[in-house]
């Protein structure tokens, strides 16, 4: 069902992703909706996003990482994000890092920002970094009495969630849809900032495919364009 982006109290929303461009592919339209409604939005990108493509002796790796992170900051500005937090976990090798270290990184963000909602990767993604981030977020935001996080949403990332071909559990089953009719082209523009990550059609990260995915989810929810999420947890108080 579609959700109303301006409902509820005005606490921050936090988006936790593995790599630069995941925040765009998964939910840039929703981020733009939130910030246009004067919501406080933060994005945390845990991985450096490029070293797995480089040879170990490649001296340009650091320059590529810096360039990608500069693009992340530009994307944040375009989307109206209050702050982008950049970390440098090894690309496609999060499984070589103690899970506790990743959990503590997310815990620190939660303690500092006090978000009411977190959006992160789906646990059944093909990309190992995505599934580890999902688990780290659920661990860091476990529902203790002092946890500010009331809702956790999982989003899909084209070329990861879809390329798992529903062979990994859990399967992505969206049940929340955000209307991005007015922000779809902002999403496409944001993706184009990531010059090294965009691909020509029919790749899922092409502009044409990004638009087609949004139109497809829009048709599911009775909208022109939408982003799809799976609600993982919701804690609500009834007066």
PDB file of C-alpha atoms in Angstrom:
ATOM      1  CA  UNK A   1       0.000   0.000   0.000  1.00  0.00           C
ATOM      2  CA  UNK A   2       1.182   3.576  -0.603  1.00  0.00           C
ATOM      3  CA  UNK A   3       2.467   5.396   2.475  1.00  0.00           C
ATOM      4  CA  UNK A   4       2.059   9.056   3.331  1.00  0.00           C
ATOM      5  CA  UNK A   5       5.505  10.603   3.530  1.00  0.00           C
ATOM      6  CA  UNK A   6       4.525  13.456   5.858  1.00  0.00           C
ATOM      7  CA  UNK A   7       2.776  11.303   8.443  1.00  0.00           C
ATOM      8  CA  UNK A   8       3.919  11.082  12.036  1.00  0.00           C
ATOM      9  CA  UNK A   9       6.395  13.070  14.038  1.00  0.00           C
ATOM     10  CA  UNK A  10       9.311  14.910  12.511  1.00  0.00           C
ATOM     11  CA  UNK A  11      12.243  12.819  13.709  1.00  0.00           C
ATOM     12  CA  UNK A  12      15.119  12.026  11.332  1.00  0.00           C
ATOM     13  CA  UNK A  13      15.146   9.265   8.757  1.00  0.00           C
ATOM     14  CA  UNK A  14      18.390   7.323   8.204  1.00  0.00           C
ATOM     15  CA  UNK A  15      19.363   5.448   5.042  1.00  0.00           C
ATOM     16  CA  UNK A  16      22.134   2.875   5.555  1.00  0.00           C
ATOM     17  CA  UNK A  17      23.673   1.418   2.397  1.00  0.00           C
ATOM     18  CA  UNK A  18      26.713  -0.605   1.435  1.00  0.00           C
ATOM     19  CA  UNK A  19      28.026   1.256  -1.610  1.00  0.00           C
ATOM     20  CA  UNK A  20      27.867   4.603  -3.386  1.00  0.00           C
ATOM     21  CA  UNK A  21      24.876   4.473  -5.773  1.00  0.00           C
ATOM     22  CA  UNK A  22      22.851   2.026  -3.629  1.00  0.00           C
ATOM     23  CA  UNK A  23      21.039   4.950  -2.020  1.00  0.00           C
ATOM     24  CA  UNK A  24      20.063   6.205  -5.478  1.00  0.00           C
ATOM     25  CA  UNK A  25      19.019   2.905  -7.031  1.00  0.00           C
ATOM     26  CA  UNK A  26      17.068   1.858  -3.966  1.00  0.00           C
ATOM     27  CA  UNK A  27      15.394   4.988  -2.741  1.00  0.00           C
ATOM     28  CA  UNK A  28      16.533   8.339  -4.187  1.00  0.00           C
ATOM     29  CA  UNK A  29      12.967   9.207  -5.134  1.00  0.00           C
ATOM     30  CA  UNK A  30      11.794   8.632  -1.570  1.00  0.00           C
ATOM     31  CA  UNK A  31      14.707  10.603  -0.146  1.00  0.00           C
ATOM     32  CA  UNK A  32      13.789  13.523  -2.388  1.00  0.00           C
ATOM     33  CA  UNK A  33      10.159  13.235  -1.276  1.00  0.00           C
ATOM     34  CA  UNK A  34      11.166  13.351   2.381  1.00  0.00           C
ATOM     35  CA  UNK A  35      13.494  16.319   2.045  1.00  0.00           C
ATOM     36  CA  UNK A  36      10.980  18.265  -0.037  1.00  0.00           C
ATOM     37  CA  UNK A  37       8.613  17.800   2.895  1.00  0.00           C
ATOM     38  CA  UNK A  38      11.290  19.343   5.151  1.00  0.00           C
ATOM     39  CA  UNK A  39      12.143  16.022   6.756  1.00  0.00           C
ATOM     40  CA  UNK A  40      15.652  15.585   8.163  1.00  0.00           C
ATOM     41  CA  UNK A  41      17.387  12.841   6.177  1.00  0.00           C
ATOM     42  CA  UNK A  42      20.828  11.286   6.649  1.00  0.00           C
ATOM     43  CA  UNK A  43      22.638   8.808   4.417  1.00  0.00           C
ATOM     44  CA  UNK A  44      25.394   6.470   5.580  1.00  0.00           C
ATOM     45  CA  UNK A  45      27.503   4.697   2.941  1.00  0.00           C
ATOM     46  CA  UNK A  46      29.545   2.028   4.688  1.00  0.00           C
ATOM     47  CA  UNK A  47      31.765   0.758   1.835  1.00  0.00           C
ATOM     48  CA  UNK A  48      34.270   2.429  -0.451  1.00  0.00           C
ATOM     49  CA  UNK A  49      32.579   0.854  -3.447  1.00  0.00           C
ATOM     50  CA  UNK A  50      35.311   0.261  -5.998  1.00  0.00           C
ATOM     51  CA  UNK A  51      38.372  -1.706  -4.858  1.00  0.00           C
ATOM     52  CA  UNK A  52      36.969  -5.111  -5.882  1.00  0.00           C
ATOM     53  CA  UNK A  53      37.266  -4.014  -9.507  1.00  0.00           C
ATOM     54  CA  UNK A  54      40.925  -3.007  -9.183  1.00  0.00           C
ATOM     55  CA  UNK A  55      44.110  -5.061  -9.279  1.00  0.00           C
ATOM     56  CA  UNK A  56      45.926  -5.214  -5.958  1.00  0.00           C
ATOM     57  CA  UNK A  57      48.889  -3.345  -7.451  1.00  0.00           C
ATOM     58  CA  UNK A  58      46.739  -0.564  -8.917  1.00  0.00           C
ATOM     59  CA  UNK A  59      47.966   2.700  -7.397  1.00  0.00           C
ATOM     60  CA  UNK A  60      44.899   4.589  -8.623  1.00  0.00           C
ATOM     61  CA  UNK A  61      42.481   2.793  -6.297  1.00  0.00           C
ATOM     62  CA  UNK A  62      42.614   5.559  -3.692  1.00  0.00           C
ATOM     63  CA  UNK A  63      41.886   8.187  -6.334  1.00  0.00           C
ATOM     64  CA  UNK A  64      38.912   6.191  -7.598  1.00  0.00           C
ATOM     65  CA  UNK A  65      37.515   5.880  -4.075  1.00  0.00           C
ATOM     66  CA  UNK A  66      37.911   9.611  -3.469  1.00  0.00           C
ATOM     67  CA  UNK A  67      36.185  10.417  -6.774  1.00  0.00           C
ATOM     68  CA  UNK A  68      33.282   8.110  -5.957  1.00  0.00           C
ATOM     69  CA  UNK A  69      32.874   9.661  -2.517  1.00  0.00           C
ATOM     70  CA  UNK A  70      32.887  13.167  -4.000  1.00  0.00           C
ATOM     71  CA  UNK A  71      30.058  12.024  -6.249  1.00  0.00           C
ATOM     72  CA  UNK A  72      28.205  10.709  -3.187  1.00  0.00           C
ATOM     73  CA  UNK A  73      28.369  14.154  -1.604  1.00  0.00           C
ATOM     74  CA  UNK A  74      27.069  15.745  -4.813  1.00  0.00           C
ATOM     75  CA  UNK A  75      24.180  13.276  -4.847  1.00  0.00           C
ATOM     76  CA  UNK A  76      23.415  14.143  -1.234  1.00  0.00           C
ATOM     77  CA  UNK A  77      23.271  17.822  -2.104  1.00  0.00           C
ATOM     78  CA  UNK A  78      20.976  17.164  -5.061  1.00  0.00           C
ATOM     79  CA  UNK A  79      18.596  15.110  -2.913  1.00  0.00           C
ATOM     80  CA  UNK A  80      18.613  17.619  -0.047  1.00  0.00           C
ATOM     81  CA  UNK A  81      20.239  15.271   2.465  1.00  0.00           C
ATOM     82  CA  UNK A  82      21.358  16.923   5.689  1.00  0.00           C
ATOM     83  CA  UNK A  83      24.589  14.903   5.883  1.00  0.00           C
ATOM     84  CA  UNK A  84      26.238  11.978   4.111  1.00  0.00           C
ATOM     85  CA  UNK A  85      28.459   9.764   6.273  1.00  0.00           C
ATOM     86  CA  UNK A  86      31.188   8.018   4.279  1.00  0.00           C
ATOM     87  CA  UNK A  87      33.109   4.980   5.461  1.00  0.00           C
ATOM     88  CA  UNK A  88      35.590   2.745   3.686  1.00  0.00           C
ATOM     89  CA  UNK A  89      34.759  -0.883   4.342  1.00  0.00           C
ATOM     90  CA  UNK A  90      36.351  -3.089   1.636  1.00  0.00           C
ATOM     91  CA  UNK A  91      34.200  -3.429  -1.457  1.00  0.00           C
ATOM     92  CA  UNK A  92      32.460  -6.811  -1.786  1.00  0.00           C
ATOM     93  CA  UNK A  93      34.456  -8.034   1.207  1.00  0.00           C
ATOM     94  CA  UNK A  94      32.303  -7.001   4.168  1.00  0.00           C
ATOM     95  CA  UNK A  95      32.441 -10.654   5.186  1.00  0.00           C
ATOM     96  CA  UNK A  96      36.123 -10.154   6.028  1.00  0.00           C
ATOM     97  CA  UNK A  97      35.224  -7.520   8.634  1.00  0.00           C
ATOM     98  CA  UNK A  98      33.967  -8.566  12.076  1.00  0.00           C
ATOM     99  CA  UNK A  99      30.206  -8.111  12.065  1.00  0.00           C
ATOM    100  CA  UNK A 100      30.439  -6.456  15.468  1.00  0.00           C
ATOM    101  CA  UNK A 101      32.511  -3.633  13.973  1.00  0.00           C
ATOM    102  CA  UNK A 102      29.829  -2.929  11.380  1.00  0.00           C
ATOM    103  CA  UNK A 103      27.086  -3.143  14.002  1.00  0.00           C
ATOM    104  CA  UNK A 104      28.893  -0.646  16.217  1.00  0.00           C
ATOM    105  CA  UNK A 105      29.236   1.777  13.308  1.00  0.00           C
ATOM    106  CA  UNK A 106      25.462   1.696  12.813  1.00  0.00           C
ATOM    107  CA  UNK A 107      24.836   1.857  16.562  1.00  0.00           C
ATOM    108  CA  UNK A 108      26.925   5.008  16.792  1.00  0.00           C
ATOM    109  CA  UNK A 109      24.864   6.608  14.018  1.00  0.00           C
ATOM    110  CA  UNK A 110      21.616   5.660  15.733  1.00  0.00           C
ATOM    111  CA  UNK A 111      22.831   7.061  19.052  1.00  0.00           C
ATOM    112  CA  UNK A 112      23.967  10.301  17.418  1.00  0.00           C
ATOM    113  CA  UNK A 113      21.031  10.903  15.069  1.00  0.00           C
ATOM    114  CA  UNK A 114      18.094   9.323  16.953  1.00  0.00           C
ATOM    115  CA  UNK A 115      16.241   8.315  13.758  1.00  0.00           C
ATOM    116  CA  UNK A 116      12.653   7.136  13.905  1.00  0.00           C
ATOM    117  CA  UNK A 117      13.009   5.133  10.675  1.00  0.00           C
ATOM    118  CA  UNK A 118      15.859   3.304   8.986  1.00  0.00           C
ATOM    119  CA  UNK A 119      15.921   2.197   5.348  1.00  0.00           C
ATOM    120  CA  UNK A 120      18.469  -0.409   4.307  1.00  0.00           C
ATOM    121  CA  UNK A 121      19.213  -3.327   2.011  1.00  0.00           C
ATOM    122  CA  UNK A 122      17.116  -6.436   1.680  1.00  0.00           C
ATOM    123  CA  UNK A 123      18.539  -9.523   3.343  1.00  0.00           C
ATOM    124  CA  UNK A 124      18.174 -11.769   0.283  1.00  0.00           C
ATOM    125  CA  UNK A 125      20.328  -9.728  -2.102  1.00  0.00           C
ATOM    126  CA  UNK A 126      22.954 -11.375  -4.297  1.00  0.00           C
ATOM    127  CA  UNK A 127      25.618  -8.922  -3.148  1.00  0.00           C
ATOM    128  CA  UNK A 128      27.247 -10.156   0.067  1.00  0.00           C
ATOM    129  CA  UNK A 129      27.799  -6.612   1.367  1.00  0.00           C
ATOM    130  CA  UNK A 130      24.073  -5.864   1.086  1.00  0.00           C
ATOM    131  CA  UNK A 131      23.013  -8.886   3.130  1.00  0.00           C
ATOM    132  CA  UNK A 132      25.606  -8.121   5.822  1.00  0.00           C
ATOM    133  CA  UNK A 133      24.445  -4.504   6.102  1.00  0.00           C
ATOM    134  CA  UNK A 134      20.869  -5.739   6.495  1.00  0.00           C
ATOM    135  CA  UNK A 135      21.866  -7.961   9.389  1.00  0.00           C
ATOM    136  CA  UNK A 136      24.015  -5.239  10.974  1.00  0.00           C
ATOM    137  CA  UNK A 137      21.142  -2.754  10.876  1.00  0.00           C
ATOM    138  CA  UNK A 138      18.697  -5.201  12.475  1.00  0.00           C
ATOM    139  CA  UNK A 139      21.239  -5.932  15.194  1.00  0.00           C
ATOM    140  CA  UNK A 140      22.096  -2.288  15.848  1.00  0.00           C
ATOM    141  CA  UNK A 141      18.415  -1.281  15.910  1.00  0.00           C
ATOM    142  CA  UNK A 142      17.123  -4.146  18.036  1.00  0.00           C
ATOM    143  CA  UNK A 143      14.009  -2.983  19.914  1.00  0.00           C
ATOM    144  CA  UNK A 144      15.398  -2.192  23.343  1.00  0.00           C
ATOM    145  CA  UNK A 145      13.545   0.261  25.565  1.00  0.00           C
ATOM    146  CA  UNK A 146      15.829   3.168  24.607  1.00  0.00           C
ATOM    147  CA  UNK A 147      15.978   2.486  20.861  1.00  0.00           C
ATOM    148  CA  UNK A 148      14.537   5.420  18.888  1.00  0.00           C
ATOM    149  CA  UNK A 149      14.003   3.373  15.718  1.00  0.00           C
ATOM    150  CA  UNK A 150      10.330   2.578  15.301  1.00  0.00           C
ATOM    151  CA  UNK A 151      10.329   1.401  11.690  1.00  0.00           C
ATOM    152  CA  UNK A 152      12.802  -0.479   9.503  1.00  0.00           C
ATOM    153  CA  UNK A 153      12.296  -0.765   5.757  1.00  0.00           C
ATOM    154  CA  UNK A 154      14.223  -2.874   3.236  1.00  0.00           C
ATOM    155  CA  UNK A 155      14.575  -1.743  -0.362  1.00  0.00           C
ATOM    156  CA  UNK A 156      15.657  -3.451  -3.567  1.00  0.00           C
ATOM    157  CA  UNK A 157      18.779  -2.600  -5.547  1.00  0.00           C
ATOM    158  CA  UNK A 158      18.543  -3.367  -9.267  1.00  0.00           C
ATOM    159  CA  UNK A 159      21.383  -5.687 -10.385  1.00  0.00           C
ATOM    160  CA  UNK A 160      21.495  -7.269  -6.925  1.00  0.00           C
ATOM    161  CA  UNK A 161      18.023  -7.974  -5.528  1.00  0.00           C
ATOM    162  CA  UNK A 162      16.659  -8.991  -8.931  1.00  0.00           C
ATOM    163  CA  UNK A 163      19.765 -10.946  -9.967  1.00  0.00           C
ATOM    164  CA  UNK A 164      19.341 -13.241  -6.962  1.00  0.00           C
ATOM    165  CA  UNK A 165      16.363 -14.639  -8.948  1.00  0.00           C
ATOM    166  CA  UNK A 166      14.558 -15.367  -5.673  1.00  0.00           C
ATOM    167  CA  UNK A 167      17.009 -18.184  -4.908  1.00  0.00           C
ATOM    168  CA  UNK A 168      18.092 -16.741  -1.551  1.00  0.00           C
ATOM    169  CA  UNK A 169      15.920 -16.372   1.502  1.00  0.00           C
ATOM    170  CA  UNK A 170      14.268 -14.132   2.379  1.00  0.00           C
ATOM    171  CA  UNK A 171      12.713 -13.241  -0.962  1.00  0.00           C
ATOM    172  CA  UNK A 172      11.967  -9.544  -1.489  1.00  0.00           C
ATOM    173  CA  UNK A 173       8.225  -9.084  -0.924  1.00  0.00           C
ATOM    174  CA  UNK A 174       7.408  -5.366  -1.012  1.00  0.00           C
ATOM    175  CA  UNK A 175       4.365  -4.213   0.896  1.00  0.00           C
ATOM    176  CA  UNK A 176       5.003  -0.462   1.137  1.00  0.00           C
ATOM    177  CA  UNK A 177       5.125   1.866  -1.864  1.00  0.00           C
ATOM    178  CA  UNK A 178       6.224   5.497  -2.038  1.00  0.00           C
ATOM    179  CA  UNK A 179       4.867   7.741  -4.783  1.00  0.00           C
ATOM    180  CA  UNK A 180       7.874   9.184  -6.649  1.00  0.00           C
ATOM    181  CA  UNK A 181       5.978  10.543  -9.627  1.00  0.00           C
ATOM    182  CA  UNK A 182       7.335  14.032  -8.939  1.00  0.00           C
ATOM    183  CA  UNK A 183      10.867  12.918  -8.022  1.00  0.00           C
ATOM    184  CA  UNK A 184      11.597  10.183 -10.564  1.00  0.00           C
ATOM    185  CA  UNK A 185      13.658  12.438 -12.808  1.00  0.00           C
ATOM    186  CA  UNK A 186      15.615  13.639  -9.770  1.00  0.00           C
ATOM    187  CA  UNK A 187      16.460   9.980  -9.148  1.00  0.00           C
ATOM    188  CA  UNK A 188      17.637   9.575 -12.736  1.00  0.00           C
ATOM    189  CA  UNK A 189      19.701  12.761 -12.477  1.00  0.00           C
ATOM    190  CA  UNK A 190      21.271  11.539  -9.232  1.00  0.00           C
ATOM    191  CA  UNK A 191      22.235   8.236 -10.834  1.00  0.00           C
ATOM    192  CA  UNK A 192      23.948  10.051 -13.695  1.00  0.00           C
ATOM    193  CA  UNK A 193      26.239  11.773 -11.177  1.00  0.00           C
ATOM    194  CA  UNK A 194      27.695   8.325 -10.527  1.00  0.00           C
ATOM    195  CA  UNK A 195      29.359   8.226 -13.922  1.00  0.00           C
ATOM    196  CA  UNK A 196      31.302   5.021 -13.263  1.00  0.00           C
ATOM    197  CA  UNK A 197      28.216   3.170 -11.981  1.00  0.00           C
ATOM    198  CA  UNK A 198      25.696   3.960 -14.726  1.00  0.00           C
ATOM    199  CA  UNK A 199      25.357   1.423 -17.545  1.00  0.00           C
ATOM    200  CA  UNK A 200      23.679   1.475 -20.973  1.00  0.00           C
ATOM    201  CA  UNK A 201      20.274  -0.147 -21.474  1.00  0.00           C
ATOM    202  CA  UNK A 202      19.219  -2.912 -20.915  1.00  0.00           C
ATOM    203  CA  UNK A 203      21.363  -2.957 -17.769  1.00  0.00           C
ATOM    204  CA  UNK A 204      19.217  -2.412 -14.607  1.00  0.00           C
ATOM    205  CA  UNK A 205      21.307   0.674 -13.746  1.00  0.00           C
ATOM    206  CA  UNK A 206      20.556   2.441 -17.024  1.00  0.00           C
ATOM    207  CA  UNK A 207      18.271   5.505 -17.011  1.00  0.00           C
ATOM    208  CA  UNK A 208      15.699   3.644 -19.087  1.00  0.00           C
ATOM    209  CA  UNK A 209      15.618   0.706 -16.664  1.00  0.00           C
ATOM    210  CA  UNK A 210      15.437   2.987 -13.609  1.00  0.00           C
ATOM    211  CA  UNK A 211      12.368   4.666 -15.095  1.00  0.00           C
ATOM    212  CA  UNK A 212      10.836   1.328 -16.108  1.00  0.00           C
ATOM    213  CA  UNK A 213      11.274  -0.118 -12.607  1.00  0.00           C
ATOM    214  CA  UNK A 214       9.592   2.925 -11.061  1.00  0.00           C
ATOM    215  CA  UNK A 215       6.720   2.705 -13.551  1.00  0.00           C
ATOM    216  CA  UNK A 216       6.329  -1.005 -12.865  1.00  0.00           C
ATOM    217  CA  UNK A 217       6.044  -0.553  -9.091  1.00  0.00           C
ATOM    218  CA  UNK A 218       3.796   2.423  -9.685  1.00  0.00           C
ATOM    219  CA  UNK A 219       1.410   0.244 -11.661  1.00  0.00           C
ATOM    220  CA  UNK A 220       1.338  -2.249  -8.773  1.00  0.00           C
ATOM    221  CA  UNK A 221       0.303   0.473  -6.335  1.00  0.00           C
ATOM    222  CA  UNK A 222      -1.988   2.509  -8.589  1.00  0.00           C
ATOM    223  CA  UNK A 223       0.580   5.267  -9.078  1.00  0.00           C
ATOM    224  CA  UNK A 224       2.501   6.664 -12.032  1.00  0.00           C
ATOM    225  CA  UNK A 225       5.865   5.846 -10.445  1.00  0.00           C
ATOM    226  CA  UNK A 226       6.867   4.322  -7.121  1.00  0.00           C
ATOM    227  CA  UNK A 227       9.684   2.841  -5.086  1.00  0.00           C
ATOM    228  CA  UNK A 228       9.008  -0.440  -3.320  1.00  0.00           C
ATOM    229  CA  UNK A 229       9.925  -1.340   0.263  1.00  0.00           C
ATOM    230  CA  UNK A 230       9.395  -4.257   2.567  1.00  0.00           C
ATOM    231  CA  UNK A 231       8.417  -3.293   6.097  1.00  0.00           C
ATOM    232  CA  UNK A 232      10.662  -5.305   8.404  1.00  0.00           C
ATOM    233  CA  UNK A 233       9.512  -3.952  11.739  1.00  0.00           C
ATOM    234  CA  UNK A 234       7.064  -1.347  13.034  1.00  0.00           C
ATOM    235  CA  UNK A 235       6.611  -0.383  16.670  1.00  0.00           C
ATOM    236  CA  UNK A 236       3.620   1.881  17.260  1.00  0.00           C
ATOM    237  CA  UNK A 237       1.952   3.331  20.284  1.00  0.00           C
ATOM    238  CA  UNK A 238      -1.828   3.610  20.305  1.00  0.00           C
ATOM    239  CA  UNK A 239      -3.232   6.460  22.371  1.00  0.00           C
TER     240      UNK A 239
END
